[in-house]
Amino acid sequence: QRMFAGHPGRYIEDLTAGTAEVEAPVLVVAGDADHVVGPSHHTTFRYPRQTVAVLRGAHMAFYEDAEAFDRAIAAFAKALPR
């Protein structure tokens, strides 16, 4: 579904209940000052095999602290079973 400013589609739908059904390893990256979804929104996720990385930054922590983001991804990938 296409996203438009006046018609956000499923973006506003709460899909957190379905996180418990995801069997794959998941890296959840959150910004400690995320003003869009809130800095603790990730605590509602229930991925059975989740790893959480809380980075300095807001909603674009991957950009605001790119080095920490890269380290989080590298650590997550390294920990995956081969």
Tab-separated table of N, CA and C in Angstrom:
chain	number	residue	atom	x	y	z
A	1	GLN	N	0.848	-1.177	0.000
A	1	GLN	CA	0.000	0.000	0.000
A	1	GLN	C	0.888	1.232	0.000
A	2	ARG	N	0.574	2.178	-0.826
A	2	ARG	CA	1.357	3.403	-0.895
A	2	ARG	C	1.058	4.279	0.309
A	3	MET	N	2.066	4.999	0.735
A	3	MET	CA	1.927	5.866	1.903
A	3	MET	C	1.839	7.320	1.446
A	4	PHE	N	0.876	8.040	1.964
A	4	PHE	CA	0.718	9.455	1.674
A	4	PHE	C	0.566	10.192	2.991
A	5	ALA	N	0.969	11.454	3.004
A	5	ALA	CA	0.897	12.238	4.241
A	5	ALA	C	-0.513	12.246	4.830
A	6	GLY	N	-1.509	12.360	3.999
A	6	GLY	CA	-2.883	12.404	4.487
A	6	GLY	C	-3.518	11.034	4.651
A	7	HIS	N	-2.833	9.976	4.229
A	7	HIS	CA	-3.366	8.614	4.282
A	7	HIS	C	-2.236	7.660	4.652
A	8	PRO	N	-1.960	7.526	5.944
A	8	PRO	CA	-0.798	6.734	6.354
A	8	PRO	C	-0.953	5.231	6.193
A	9	GLY	N	-2.111	4.756	5.826
A	9	GLY	CA	-2.290	3.321	5.635
A	9	GLY	C	-2.061	2.545	6.919
A	10	ARG	N	-1.301	1.449	6.839
A	10	ARG	CA	-1.086	0.586	8.001
A	10	ARG	C	-0.020	1.127	8.947
A	11	TYR	N	0.598	2.248	8.624
A	11	TYR	CA	1.658	2.788	9.468
A	11	TYR	C	1.177	3.054	10.887
A	12	ILE	N	-0.077	3.442	11.035
A	12	ILE	CA	-0.592	3.756	12.365
A	12	ILE	C	-1.225	2.546	13.051
A	13	GLU	N	-1.330	1.436	12.364
A	13	GLU	CA	-1.917	0.227	12.941
A	13	GLU	C	-0.910	-0.414	13.889
A	14	ASP	N	-1.363	-0.838	15.066
A	14	ASP	CA	-0.486	-1.465	16.049
A	14	ASP	C	-0.326	-2.945	15.707
A	15	LEU	N	0.850	-3.320	15.272
A	15	LEU	CA	1.136	-4.700	14.869
A	15	LEU	C	2.012	-5.432	15.876
A	16	THR	N	2.179	-4.868	17.073
A	16	THR	CA	3.100	-5.470	18.038
A	16	THR	C	2.668	-6.870	18.495
A	17	ALA	N	1.395	-7.165	18.528
A	17	ALA	CA	0.949	-8.493	18.964
A	17	ALA	C	1.517	-9.584	18.073
A	18	GLY	N	1.667	-9.299	16.797
A	18	GLY	CA	2.187	-10.284	15.861
A	18	GLY	C	3.675	-10.538	15.987
A	19	THR	N	4.371	-9.721	16.760
A	19	THR	CA	5.814	-9.927	16.883
A	19	THR	C	6.139	-11.261	17.538
A	20	ALA	N	5.262	-11.781	18.352
A	20	ALA	CA	5.494	-13.052	19.031
A	20	ALA	C	5.510	-14.226	18.056
A	21	GLU	N	4.993	-14.030	16.855
A	21	GLU	CA	4.913	-15.106	15.875
A	21	GLU	C	6.128	-15.193	14.953
A	22	VAL	N	7.017	-14.227	15.041
A	22	VAL	CA	8.200	-14.201	14.170
A	22	VAL	C	9.261	-15.127	14.748
A	23	GLU	N	9.643	-16.128	13.988
A	23	GLU	CA	10.589	-17.120	14.484
A	23	GLU	C	12.044	-16.788	14.180
A	24	ALA	N	12.290	-15.900	13.260
A	24	ALA	CA	13.658	-15.545	12.868
A	24	ALA	C	14.294	-14.622	13.907
A	25	PRO	N	15.617	-14.628	13.985
A	25	PRO	CA	16.289	-13.660	14.856
A	25	PRO	C	16.002	-12.238	14.370
A	26	VAL	N	15.792	-11.334	15.305
A	26	VAL	CA	15.431	-9.960	14.972
A	26	VAL	C	16.313	-9.007	15.772
A	27	LEU	N	16.863	-8.023	15.083
A	27	LEU	CA	17.577	-6.940	15.752
A	27	LEU	C	16.640	-5.745	15.818
A	28	VAL	N	16.295	-5.330	17.018
A	28	VAL	CA	15.457	-4.159	17.235
A	28	VAL	C	16.387	-3.001	17.578
A	29	VAL	N	16.374	-1.965	16.770
A	29	VAL	CA	17.197	-0.786	17.013
A	29	VAL	C	16.273	0.356	17.413
A	30	ALA	N	16.553	0.951	18.568
A	30	ALA	CA	15.726	2.045	19.069
A	30	ALA	C	16.606	3.240	19.399
A	31	GLY	N	16.030	4.420	19.272
A	31	GLY	CA	16.718	5.641	19.676
A	31	GLY	C	16.278	6.026	21.075
A	32	ASP	N	17.231	6.403	21.914
A	32	ASP	CA	16.896	6.723	23.302
A	32	ASP	C	16.115	8.029	23.454
A	33	ALA	N	15.992	8.783	22.372
A	33	ALA	CA	15.225	10.032	22.406
A	33	ALA	C	14.225	10.090	21.250
A	34	ASP	N	13.692	8.946	20.876
A	34	ASP	CA	12.760	8.878	19.739
A	34	ASP	C	11.450	9.564	20.111
A	35	HIS	N	11.191	10.688	19.493
A	35	HIS	CA	9.976	11.446	19.760
A	35	HIS	C	8.831	11.063	18.834
A	36	VAL	N	9.092	10.192	17.868
A	36	VAL	CA	8.051	9.785	16.924
A	36	VAL	C	7.227	8.635	17.498
A	37	VAL	N	7.884	7.551	17.897
A	37	VAL	CA	7.161	6.408	18.466
A	37	VAL	C	7.378	6.271	19.966
A	38	GLY	N	8.299	7.042	20.500
A	38	GLY	CA	8.596	6.991	21.929
A	38	GLY	C	9.823	6.132	22.196
A	39	PRO	N	10.668	6.533	23.132
A	39	PRO	CA	11.915	5.832	23.368
A	39	PRO	C	11.754	4.441	23.983
A	40	SER	N	10.577	4.109	24.475
A	40	SER	CA	10.382	2.784	25.064
A	40	SER	C	9.431	1.907	24.249
A	41	HIS	N	9.059	2.335	23.068
A	41	HIS	CA	8.118	1.567	22.237
A	41	HIS	C	8.610	0.149	21.989
A	42	HIS	N	9.908	-0.011	21.837
A	42	HIS	CA	10.470	-1.341	21.548
A	42	HIS	C	10.217	-2.341	22.679
A	43	THR	N	9.905	-1.873	23.866
A	43	THR	CA	9.668	-2.802	24.983
A	43	THR	C	8.351	-3.559	24.832
A	44	THR	N	7.508	-3.127	23.896
A	44	THR	CA	6.240	-3.830	23.675
A	44	THR	C	6.390	-4.994	22.700
A	45	PHE	N	7.536	-5.072	22.019
A	45	PHE	CA	7.762	-6.155	21.061
A	45	PHE	C	8.003	-7.464	21.803
A	46	ARG	N	7.563	-8.571	21.215
A	46	ARG	CA	7.700	-9.885	21.840
A	46	ARG	C	8.341	-10.898	20.897
A	47	TYR	N	9.281	-10.428	20.071
A	47	TYR	CA	9.990	-11.368	19.208
A	47	TYR	C	10.687	-12.391	20.086
A	48	PRO	N	10.459	-13.680	19.859
A	48	PRO	CA	11.077	-14.699	20.717
A	48	PRO	C	12.608	-14.668	20.685
A	49	ARG	N	13.178	-14.254	19.554
A	49	ARG	CA	14.635	-14.273	19.396
A	49	ARG	C	15.158	-12.873	19.094
A	50	GLN	N	14.719	-11.900	19.914
A	50	GLN	CA	15.108	-10.528	19.644
A	50	GLN	C	16.366	-10.117	20.403
A	51	THR	N	17.117	-9.251	19.764
A	51	THR	CA	18.239	-8.555	20.370
A	51	THR	C	17.895	-7.084	20.271
A	52	VAL	N	18.058	-6.354	21.360
A	52	VAL	CA	17.711	-4.937	21.373
A	52	VAL	C	18.974	-4.096	21.491
A	53	ALA	N	19.079	-3.093	20.638
A	53	ALA	CA	20.161	-2.122	20.699
A	53	ALA	C	19.533	-0.739	20.822
A	54	VAL	N	19.736	-0.092	21.956
A	54	VAL	CA	19.242	1.265	22.155
A	54	VAL	C	20.414	2.207	21.921
A	55	LEU	N	20.272	3.055	20.913
A	55	LEU	CA	21.345	3.956	20.513
A	55	LEU	C	21.030	5.389	20.909
A	56	ARG	N	22.066	6.206	21.013
A	56	ARG	CA	21.863	7.632	21.224
A	56	ARG	C	21.218	8.192	19.967
A	57	GLY	N	20.139	8.900	20.153
A	57	GLY	CA	19.500	9.502	18.991
A	57	GLY	C	17.994	9.424	19.069
A	58	ALA	N	17.382	9.928	18.031
A	58	ALA	CA	15.930	9.977	17.975
A	58	ALA	C	15.407	8.905	17.034
A	59	HIS	N	14.544	9.270	16.126
A	59	HIS	CA	13.889	8.308	15.251
A	59	HIS	C	14.797	7.807	14.135
A	60	MET	N	15.901	8.504	13.901
A	60	MET	CA	16.839	8.090	12.856
A	60	MET	C	18.203	7.792	13.475
A	61	ALA	N	18.213	6.978	14.509
A	61	ALA	CA	19.448	6.661	15.223
A	61	ALA	C	20.494	6.062	14.286
A	62	PHE	N	20.061	5.380	13.250
A	62	PHE	CA	20.999	4.806	12.279
A	62	PHE	C	21.817	5.896	11.590
A	63	TYR	N	21.255	7.073	11.499
A	63	TYR	CA	21.937	8.208	10.879
A	63	TYR	C	22.632	9.066	11.937
A	64	GLU	N	21.951	9.242	13.059
A	64	GLU	CA	22.448	10.126	14.110
A	64	GLU	C	23.668	9.551	14.834
A	65	ASP	N	23.763	8.240	14.884
A	65	ASP	CA	24.932	7.585	15.498
A	65	ASP	C	25.291	6.379	14.636
A	66	ALA	N	25.734	6.661	13.424
A	66	ALA	CA	25.990	5.615	12.429
A	66	ALA	C	27.015	4.591	12.900
A	67	GLU	N	28.036	5.023	13.630
A	67	GLU	CA	29.053	4.079	14.094
A	67	GLU	C	28.470	3.079	15.088
A	68	ALA	N	27.657	3.554	16.010
A	68	ALA	CA	27.015	2.649	16.973
A	68	ALA	C	26.045	1.715	16.257
A	69	PHE	N	25.356	2.234	15.250
A	69	PHE	CA	24.441	1.407	14.465
A	69	PHE	C	25.205	0.296	13.757
A	70	ASP	N	26.320	0.652	13.137
A	70	ASP	CA	27.153	-0.349	12.457
A	70	ASP	C	27.653	-1.405	13.436
A	71	ARG	N	28.072	-0.973	14.617
A	71	ARG	CA	28.553	-1.934	15.634
A	71	ARG	C	27.434	-2.873	16.079
A	72	ALA	N	26.232	-2.337	16.235
A	72	ALA	CA	25.086	-3.161	16.662
A	72	ALA	C	24.774	-4.222	15.612
A	73	ILE	N	24.786	-3.837	14.356
A	73	ILE	CA	24.510	-4.795	13.278
A	73	ILE	C	25.616	-5.850	13.209
A	74	ALA	N	26.861	-5.411	13.312
A	74	ALA	CA	27.981	-6.352	13.247
A	74	ALA	C	27.918	-7.354	14.397
A	75	ALA	N	27.628	-6.889	15.600
A	75	ALA	CA	27.534	-7.785	16.758
A	75	ALA	C	26.380	-8.765	16.599
A	76	PHE	N	25.257	-8.270	16.101
A	76	PHE	CA	24.091	-9.124	15.884
A	76	PHE	C	24.414	-10.197	14.850
A	77	ALA	N	25.002	-9.800	13.740
A	77	ALA	CA	25.340	-10.748	12.678
A	77	ALA	C	26.366	-11.773	13.158
A	78	LYS	N	27.311	-11.343	13.932
A	78	LYS	CA	28.349	-12.243	14.444
A	78	LYS	C	27.760	-13.304	15.378
A	79	ALA	N	26.718	-12.923	16.102
A	79	ALA	CA	26.100	-13.844	17.066
A	79	ALA	C	25.125	-14.833	16.422
A	80	LEU	N	24.777	-14.619	15.157
A	80	LEU	CA	23.846	-15.526	14.491
A	80	LEU	C	24.493	-16.898	14.302
A	81	PRO	N	23.703	-17.952	14.463
A	81	PRO	CA	24.251	-19.298	14.215
A	81	PRO	C	24.646	-19.466	12.751
A	82	ARG	N	25.687	-20.170	12.546
A	82	ARG	CA	26.187	-20.400	11.172
A	82	ARG	C	25.702	-21.738	10.673
